[in-house]
PDB file of C-alpha atoms in Angstrom:
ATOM      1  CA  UNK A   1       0.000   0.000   0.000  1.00  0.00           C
ATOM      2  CA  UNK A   2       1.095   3.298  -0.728  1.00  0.00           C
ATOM      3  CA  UNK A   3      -0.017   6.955   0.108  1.00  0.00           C
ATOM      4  CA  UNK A   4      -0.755  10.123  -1.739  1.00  0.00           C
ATOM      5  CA  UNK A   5       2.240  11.547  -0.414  1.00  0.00           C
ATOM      6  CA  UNK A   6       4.029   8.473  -2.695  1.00  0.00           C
ATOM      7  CA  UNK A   7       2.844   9.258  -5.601  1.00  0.00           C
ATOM      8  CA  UNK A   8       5.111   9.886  -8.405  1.00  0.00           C
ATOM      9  CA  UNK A   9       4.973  10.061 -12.526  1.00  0.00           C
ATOM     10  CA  UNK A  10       4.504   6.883 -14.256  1.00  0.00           C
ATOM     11  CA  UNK A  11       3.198   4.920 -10.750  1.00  0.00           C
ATOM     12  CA  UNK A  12       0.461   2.502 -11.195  1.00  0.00           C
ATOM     13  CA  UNK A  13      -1.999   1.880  -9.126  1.00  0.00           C
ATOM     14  CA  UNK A  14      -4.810  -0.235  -8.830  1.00  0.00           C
ATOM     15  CA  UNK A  15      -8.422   1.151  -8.646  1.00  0.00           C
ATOM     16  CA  UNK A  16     -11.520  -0.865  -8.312  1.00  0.00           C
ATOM     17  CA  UNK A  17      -9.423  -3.558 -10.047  1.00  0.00           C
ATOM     18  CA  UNK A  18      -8.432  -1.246 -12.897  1.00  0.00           C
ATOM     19  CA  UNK A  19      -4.961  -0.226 -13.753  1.00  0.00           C
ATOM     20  CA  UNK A  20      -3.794   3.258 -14.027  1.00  0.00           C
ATOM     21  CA  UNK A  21      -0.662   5.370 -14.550  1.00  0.00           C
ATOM     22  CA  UNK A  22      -0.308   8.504 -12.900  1.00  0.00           C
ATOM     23  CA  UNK A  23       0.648  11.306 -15.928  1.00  0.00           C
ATOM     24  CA  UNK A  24       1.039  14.293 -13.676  1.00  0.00           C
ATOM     25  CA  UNK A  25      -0.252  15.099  -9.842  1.00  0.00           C
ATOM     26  CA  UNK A  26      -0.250  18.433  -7.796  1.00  0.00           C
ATOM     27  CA  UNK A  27      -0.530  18.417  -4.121  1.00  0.00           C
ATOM     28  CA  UNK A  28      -2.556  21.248  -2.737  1.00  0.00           C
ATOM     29  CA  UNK A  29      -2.755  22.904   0.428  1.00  0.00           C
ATOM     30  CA  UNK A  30      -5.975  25.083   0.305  1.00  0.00           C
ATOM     31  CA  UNK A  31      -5.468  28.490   2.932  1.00  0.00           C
ATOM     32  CA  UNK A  32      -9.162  26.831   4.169  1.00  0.00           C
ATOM     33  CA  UNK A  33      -9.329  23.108   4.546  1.00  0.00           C
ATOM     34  CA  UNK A  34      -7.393  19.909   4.493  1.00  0.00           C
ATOM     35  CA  UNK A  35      -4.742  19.198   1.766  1.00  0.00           C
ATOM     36  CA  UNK A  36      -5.413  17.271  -1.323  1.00  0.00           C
ATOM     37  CA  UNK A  37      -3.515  15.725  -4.059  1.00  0.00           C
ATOM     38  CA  UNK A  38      -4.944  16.485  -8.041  1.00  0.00           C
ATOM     39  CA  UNK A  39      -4.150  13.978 -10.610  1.00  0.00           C
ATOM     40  CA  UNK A  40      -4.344  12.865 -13.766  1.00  0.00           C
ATOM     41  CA  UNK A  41      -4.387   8.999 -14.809  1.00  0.00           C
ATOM     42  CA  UNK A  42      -4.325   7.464 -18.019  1.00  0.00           C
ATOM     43  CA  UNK A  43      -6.177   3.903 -18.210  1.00  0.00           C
ATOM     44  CA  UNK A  44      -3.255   1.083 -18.979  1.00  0.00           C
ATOM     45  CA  UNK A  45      -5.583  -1.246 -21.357  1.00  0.00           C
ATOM     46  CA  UNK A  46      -7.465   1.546 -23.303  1.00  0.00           C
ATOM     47  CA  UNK A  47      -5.102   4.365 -22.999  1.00  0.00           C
ATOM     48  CA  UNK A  48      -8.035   7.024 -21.612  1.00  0.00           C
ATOM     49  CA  UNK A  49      -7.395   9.547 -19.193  1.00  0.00           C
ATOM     50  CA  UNK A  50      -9.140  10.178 -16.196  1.00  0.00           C
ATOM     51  CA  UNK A  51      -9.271  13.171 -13.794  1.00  0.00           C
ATOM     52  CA  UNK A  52      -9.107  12.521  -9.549  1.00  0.00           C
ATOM     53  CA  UNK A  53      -9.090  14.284  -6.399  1.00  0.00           C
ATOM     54  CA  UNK A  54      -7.510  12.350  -3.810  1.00  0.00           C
ATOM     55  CA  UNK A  55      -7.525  13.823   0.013  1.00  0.00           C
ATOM     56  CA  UNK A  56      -3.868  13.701   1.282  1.00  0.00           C
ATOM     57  CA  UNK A  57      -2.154  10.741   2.995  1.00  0.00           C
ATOM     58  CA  UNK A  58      -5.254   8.508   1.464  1.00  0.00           C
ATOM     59  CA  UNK A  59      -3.567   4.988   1.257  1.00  0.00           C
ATOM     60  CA  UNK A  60      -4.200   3.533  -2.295  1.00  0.00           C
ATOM     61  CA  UNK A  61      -3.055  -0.224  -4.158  1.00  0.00           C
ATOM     62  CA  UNK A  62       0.158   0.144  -5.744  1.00  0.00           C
ATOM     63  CA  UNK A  63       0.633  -2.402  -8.697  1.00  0.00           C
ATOM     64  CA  UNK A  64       3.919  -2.776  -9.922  1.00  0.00           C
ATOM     65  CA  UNK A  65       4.190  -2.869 -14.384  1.00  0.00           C
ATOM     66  CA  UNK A  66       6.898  -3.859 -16.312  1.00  0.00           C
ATOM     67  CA  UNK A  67       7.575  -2.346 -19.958  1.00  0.00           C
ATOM     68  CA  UNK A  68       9.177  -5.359 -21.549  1.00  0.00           C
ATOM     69  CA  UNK A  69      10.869  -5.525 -25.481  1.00  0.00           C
ATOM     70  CA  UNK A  70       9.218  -8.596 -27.377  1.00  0.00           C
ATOM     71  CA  UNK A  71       9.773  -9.640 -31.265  1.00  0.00           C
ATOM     72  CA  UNK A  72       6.591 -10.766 -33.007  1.00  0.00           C
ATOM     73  CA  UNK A  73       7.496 -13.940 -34.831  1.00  0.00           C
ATOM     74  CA  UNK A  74       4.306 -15.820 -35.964  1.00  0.00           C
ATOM     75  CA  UNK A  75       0.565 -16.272 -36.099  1.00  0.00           C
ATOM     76  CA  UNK A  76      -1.665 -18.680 -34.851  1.00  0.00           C
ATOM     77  CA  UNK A  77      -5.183 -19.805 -34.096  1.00  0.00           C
ATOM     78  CA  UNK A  78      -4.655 -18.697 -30.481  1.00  0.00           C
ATOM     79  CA  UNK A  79      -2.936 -14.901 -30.788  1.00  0.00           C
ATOM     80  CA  UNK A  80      -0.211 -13.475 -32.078  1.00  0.00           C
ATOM     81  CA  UNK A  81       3.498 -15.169 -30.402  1.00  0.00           C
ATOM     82  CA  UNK A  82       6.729 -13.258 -29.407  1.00  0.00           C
ATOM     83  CA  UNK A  83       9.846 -13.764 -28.219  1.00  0.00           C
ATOM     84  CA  UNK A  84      11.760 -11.569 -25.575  1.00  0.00           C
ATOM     85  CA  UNK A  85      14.767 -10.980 -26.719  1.00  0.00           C
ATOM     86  CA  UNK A  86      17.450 -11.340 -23.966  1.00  0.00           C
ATOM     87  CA  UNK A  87      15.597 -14.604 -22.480  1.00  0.00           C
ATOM     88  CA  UNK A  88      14.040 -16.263 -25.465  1.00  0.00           C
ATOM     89  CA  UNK A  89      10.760 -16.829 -23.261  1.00  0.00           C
ATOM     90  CA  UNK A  90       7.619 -16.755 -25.797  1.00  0.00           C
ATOM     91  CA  UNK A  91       4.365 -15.512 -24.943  1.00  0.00           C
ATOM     92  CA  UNK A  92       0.846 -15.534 -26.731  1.00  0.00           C
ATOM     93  CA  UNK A  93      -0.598 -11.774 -26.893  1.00  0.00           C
ATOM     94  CA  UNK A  94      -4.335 -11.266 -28.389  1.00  0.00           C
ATOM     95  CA  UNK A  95      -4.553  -9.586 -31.079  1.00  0.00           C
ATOM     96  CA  UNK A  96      -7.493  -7.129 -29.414  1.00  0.00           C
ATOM     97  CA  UNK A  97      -4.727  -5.891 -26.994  1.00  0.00           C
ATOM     98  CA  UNK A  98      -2.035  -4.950 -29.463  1.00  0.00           C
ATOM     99  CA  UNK A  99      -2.806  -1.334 -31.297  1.00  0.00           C
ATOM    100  CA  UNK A 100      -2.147  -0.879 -34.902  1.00  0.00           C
ATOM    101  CA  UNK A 101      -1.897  -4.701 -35.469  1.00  0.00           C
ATOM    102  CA  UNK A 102      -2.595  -4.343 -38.905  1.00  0.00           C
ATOM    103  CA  UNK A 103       0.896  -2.959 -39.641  1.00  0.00           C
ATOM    104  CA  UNK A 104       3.137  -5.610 -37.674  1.00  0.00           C
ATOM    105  CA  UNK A 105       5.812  -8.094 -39.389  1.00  0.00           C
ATOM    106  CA  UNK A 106       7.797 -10.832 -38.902  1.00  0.00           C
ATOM    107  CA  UNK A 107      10.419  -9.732 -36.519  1.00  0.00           C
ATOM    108  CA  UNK A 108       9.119  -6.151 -35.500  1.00  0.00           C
ATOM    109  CA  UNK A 109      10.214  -5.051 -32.099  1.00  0.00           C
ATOM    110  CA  UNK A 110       6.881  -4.358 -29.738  1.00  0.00           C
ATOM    111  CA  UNK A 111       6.954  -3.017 -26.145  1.00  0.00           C
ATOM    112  CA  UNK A 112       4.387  -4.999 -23.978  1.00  0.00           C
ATOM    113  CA  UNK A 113       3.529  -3.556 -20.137  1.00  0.00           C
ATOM    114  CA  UNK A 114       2.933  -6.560 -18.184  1.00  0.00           C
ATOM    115  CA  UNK A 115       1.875  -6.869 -14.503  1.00  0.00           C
ATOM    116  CA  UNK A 116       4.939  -7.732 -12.350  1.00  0.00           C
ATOM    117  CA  UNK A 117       3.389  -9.985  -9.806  1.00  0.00           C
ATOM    118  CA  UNK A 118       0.911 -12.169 -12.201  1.00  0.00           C
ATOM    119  CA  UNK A 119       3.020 -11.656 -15.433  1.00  0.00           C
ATOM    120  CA  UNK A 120      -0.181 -11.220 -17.318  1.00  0.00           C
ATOM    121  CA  UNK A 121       0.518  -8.901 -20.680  1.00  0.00           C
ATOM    122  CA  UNK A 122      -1.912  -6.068 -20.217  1.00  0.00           C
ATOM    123  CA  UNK A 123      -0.939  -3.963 -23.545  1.00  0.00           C
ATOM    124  CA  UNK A 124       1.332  -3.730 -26.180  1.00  0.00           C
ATOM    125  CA  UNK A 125       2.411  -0.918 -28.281  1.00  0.00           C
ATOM    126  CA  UNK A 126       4.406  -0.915 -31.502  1.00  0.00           C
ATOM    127  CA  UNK A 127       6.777   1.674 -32.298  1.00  0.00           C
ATOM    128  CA  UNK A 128       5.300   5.034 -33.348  1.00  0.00           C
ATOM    129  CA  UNK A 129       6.426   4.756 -36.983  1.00  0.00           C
ATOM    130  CA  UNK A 130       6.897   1.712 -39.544  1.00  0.00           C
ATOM    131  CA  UNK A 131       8.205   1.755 -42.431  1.00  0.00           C
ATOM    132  CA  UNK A 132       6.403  -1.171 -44.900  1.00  0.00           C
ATOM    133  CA  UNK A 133       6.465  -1.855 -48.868  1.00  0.00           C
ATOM    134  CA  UNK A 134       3.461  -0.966 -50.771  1.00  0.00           C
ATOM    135  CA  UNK A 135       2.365  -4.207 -52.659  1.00  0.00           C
ATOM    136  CA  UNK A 136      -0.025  -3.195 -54.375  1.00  0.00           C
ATOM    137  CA  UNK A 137      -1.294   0.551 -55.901  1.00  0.00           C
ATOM    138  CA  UNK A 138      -3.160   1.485 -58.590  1.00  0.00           C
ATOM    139  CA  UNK A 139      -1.123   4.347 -61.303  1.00  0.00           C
ATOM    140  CA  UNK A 140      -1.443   7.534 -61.041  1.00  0.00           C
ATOM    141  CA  UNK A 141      -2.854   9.480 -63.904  1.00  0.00           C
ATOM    142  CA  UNK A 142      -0.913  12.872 -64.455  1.00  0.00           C
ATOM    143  CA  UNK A 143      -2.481  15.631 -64.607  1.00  0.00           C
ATOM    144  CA  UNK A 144      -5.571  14.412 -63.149  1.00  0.00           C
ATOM    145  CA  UNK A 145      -5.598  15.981 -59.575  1.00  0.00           C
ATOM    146  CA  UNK A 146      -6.298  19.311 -57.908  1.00  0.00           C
ATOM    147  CA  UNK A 147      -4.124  19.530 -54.807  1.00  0.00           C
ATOM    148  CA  UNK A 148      -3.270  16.630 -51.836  1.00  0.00           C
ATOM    149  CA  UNK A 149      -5.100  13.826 -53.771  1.00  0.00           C
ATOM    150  CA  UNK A 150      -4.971  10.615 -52.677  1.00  0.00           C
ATOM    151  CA  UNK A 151      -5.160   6.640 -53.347  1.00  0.00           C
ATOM    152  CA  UNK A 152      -5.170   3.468 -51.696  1.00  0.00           C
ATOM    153  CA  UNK A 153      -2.569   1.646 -51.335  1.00  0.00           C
ATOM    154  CA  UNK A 154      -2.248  -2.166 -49.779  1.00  0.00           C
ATOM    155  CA  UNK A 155       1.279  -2.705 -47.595  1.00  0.00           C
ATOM    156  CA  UNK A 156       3.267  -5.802 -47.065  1.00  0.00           C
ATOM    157  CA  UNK A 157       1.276  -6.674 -44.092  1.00  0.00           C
ATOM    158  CA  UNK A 158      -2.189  -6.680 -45.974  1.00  0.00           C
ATOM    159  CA  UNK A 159      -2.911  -3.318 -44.256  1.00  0.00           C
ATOM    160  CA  UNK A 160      -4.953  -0.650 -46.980  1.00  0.00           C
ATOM    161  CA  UNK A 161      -3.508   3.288 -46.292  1.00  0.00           C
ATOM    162  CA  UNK A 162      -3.933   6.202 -48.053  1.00  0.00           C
ATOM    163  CA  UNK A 163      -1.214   8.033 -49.878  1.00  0.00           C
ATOM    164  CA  UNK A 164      -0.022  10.549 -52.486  1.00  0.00           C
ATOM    165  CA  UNK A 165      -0.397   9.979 -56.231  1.00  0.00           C
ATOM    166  CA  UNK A 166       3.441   9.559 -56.470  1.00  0.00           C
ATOM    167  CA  UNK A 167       3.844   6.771 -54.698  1.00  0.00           C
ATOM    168  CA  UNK A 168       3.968   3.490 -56.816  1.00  0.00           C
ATOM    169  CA  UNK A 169       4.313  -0.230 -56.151  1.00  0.00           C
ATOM    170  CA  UNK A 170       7.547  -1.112 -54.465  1.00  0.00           C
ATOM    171  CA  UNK A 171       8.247   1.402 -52.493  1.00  0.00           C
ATOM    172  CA  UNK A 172       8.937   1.338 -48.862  1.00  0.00           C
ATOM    173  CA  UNK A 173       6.833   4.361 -46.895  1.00  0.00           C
ATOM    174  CA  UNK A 174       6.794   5.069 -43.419  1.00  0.00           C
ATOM    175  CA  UNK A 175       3.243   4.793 -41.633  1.00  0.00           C
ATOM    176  CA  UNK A 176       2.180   6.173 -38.154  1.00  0.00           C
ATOM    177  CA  UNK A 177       0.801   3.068 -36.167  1.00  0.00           C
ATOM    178  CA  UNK A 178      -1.181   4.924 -33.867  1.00  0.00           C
ATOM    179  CA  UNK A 179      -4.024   6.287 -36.741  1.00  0.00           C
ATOM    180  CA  UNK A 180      -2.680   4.510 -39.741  1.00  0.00           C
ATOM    181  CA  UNK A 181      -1.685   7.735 -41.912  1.00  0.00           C
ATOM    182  CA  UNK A 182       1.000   7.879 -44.315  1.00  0.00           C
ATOM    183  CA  UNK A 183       3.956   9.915 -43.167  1.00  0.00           C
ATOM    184  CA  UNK A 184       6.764  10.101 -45.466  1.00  0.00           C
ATOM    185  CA  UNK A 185       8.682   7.769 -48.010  1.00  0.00           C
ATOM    186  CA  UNK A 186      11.477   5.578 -46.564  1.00  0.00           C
ATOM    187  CA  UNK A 187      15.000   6.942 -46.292  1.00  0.00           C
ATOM    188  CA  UNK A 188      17.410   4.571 -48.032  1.00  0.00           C
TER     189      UNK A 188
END
């Protein structure tokens, strides 16, 4: 158990049986009444964030999370399996709790959060930016476009994103995982 007067960035605590990282907190001390703490906590499994009051020295569940490095390596009927890299242990992560699924390969680097004490994988994030082939595209016409037109495109994954006009078949472009958008071509 841990007080209010504990709390630092990036704690986690457990409340009602849901886990939550502190972002920022502010303790107050009012000129009129007790002292209170302010925070702000962002939900670990859905990423929302959430706005509490907390009186001071109110004792609260501490959980300790882990932010491990995993490589995805296959597949199968029961989730998607990875690897840690320094221990070779492999785990089986749902695909529900991974974001941006659609854009992960063989071998791609993921960073799970997993609950110390029950080593249950809560989420896992992949890097902000990927950089994939584009399999498939139809050609653009020239001259047949007003300003920031797009197309679809299909990556290497099977993933459909939209992109510029110049980009053909073959090329590697880098895509934000977090909302899918095209960001740039790759650098070679």
């Amino acid at each position: 158990m841990a007080t209010t007067a504990d709390f630092k960035n990036g704690m986690c605590l457990d409340i009602d049986g849901t886990y939550y990282e502190i972002v920022e907190f502010l303790h107050v001390k009012p000129g009129k009444g007790p002292a209170f703490v302010r925070t702000k906590l962002r939900n670990v499994s859905n990423g929302r964030v959430l706005d509490k009051t907390w009186s001071s020295g109110v004792k609260v569940e501490e959980v300790r999370i882990e932010r491990r490095p995993y490589q995805f390596l296959y597949r199968d009927e029961m989730g998607l399996v990875f690897m840690h890299p320094d221990t070779f242990d492999q785990i089986t992560i749902p695909a529900e709790a991974i974001a941006g699924v659609q854009f992960l390969k063989d071998g791609d680097m993921v960073e799970a959060m997993v609950h110390a004490g029950t080593e249950e994988v809560l989420t896992c994030e992949l890097p902000a930016h990927v950089t994939l082939e584009v399999t498939y595209t139809e050609p653009a016409v020239k001259g047949n476009t007003a300003t920031n037109a797009q197309k679809n495109a299909t990556v290497e994954t099977g993933a459909e994103v939209q992109v510029p006009l110049f980009i053909e078949q073959g090329e590697q472009i880098v895509i934000d995982t977090r909302d899918g958008v095209y960001v740039s071509r790759a650098k070679e």
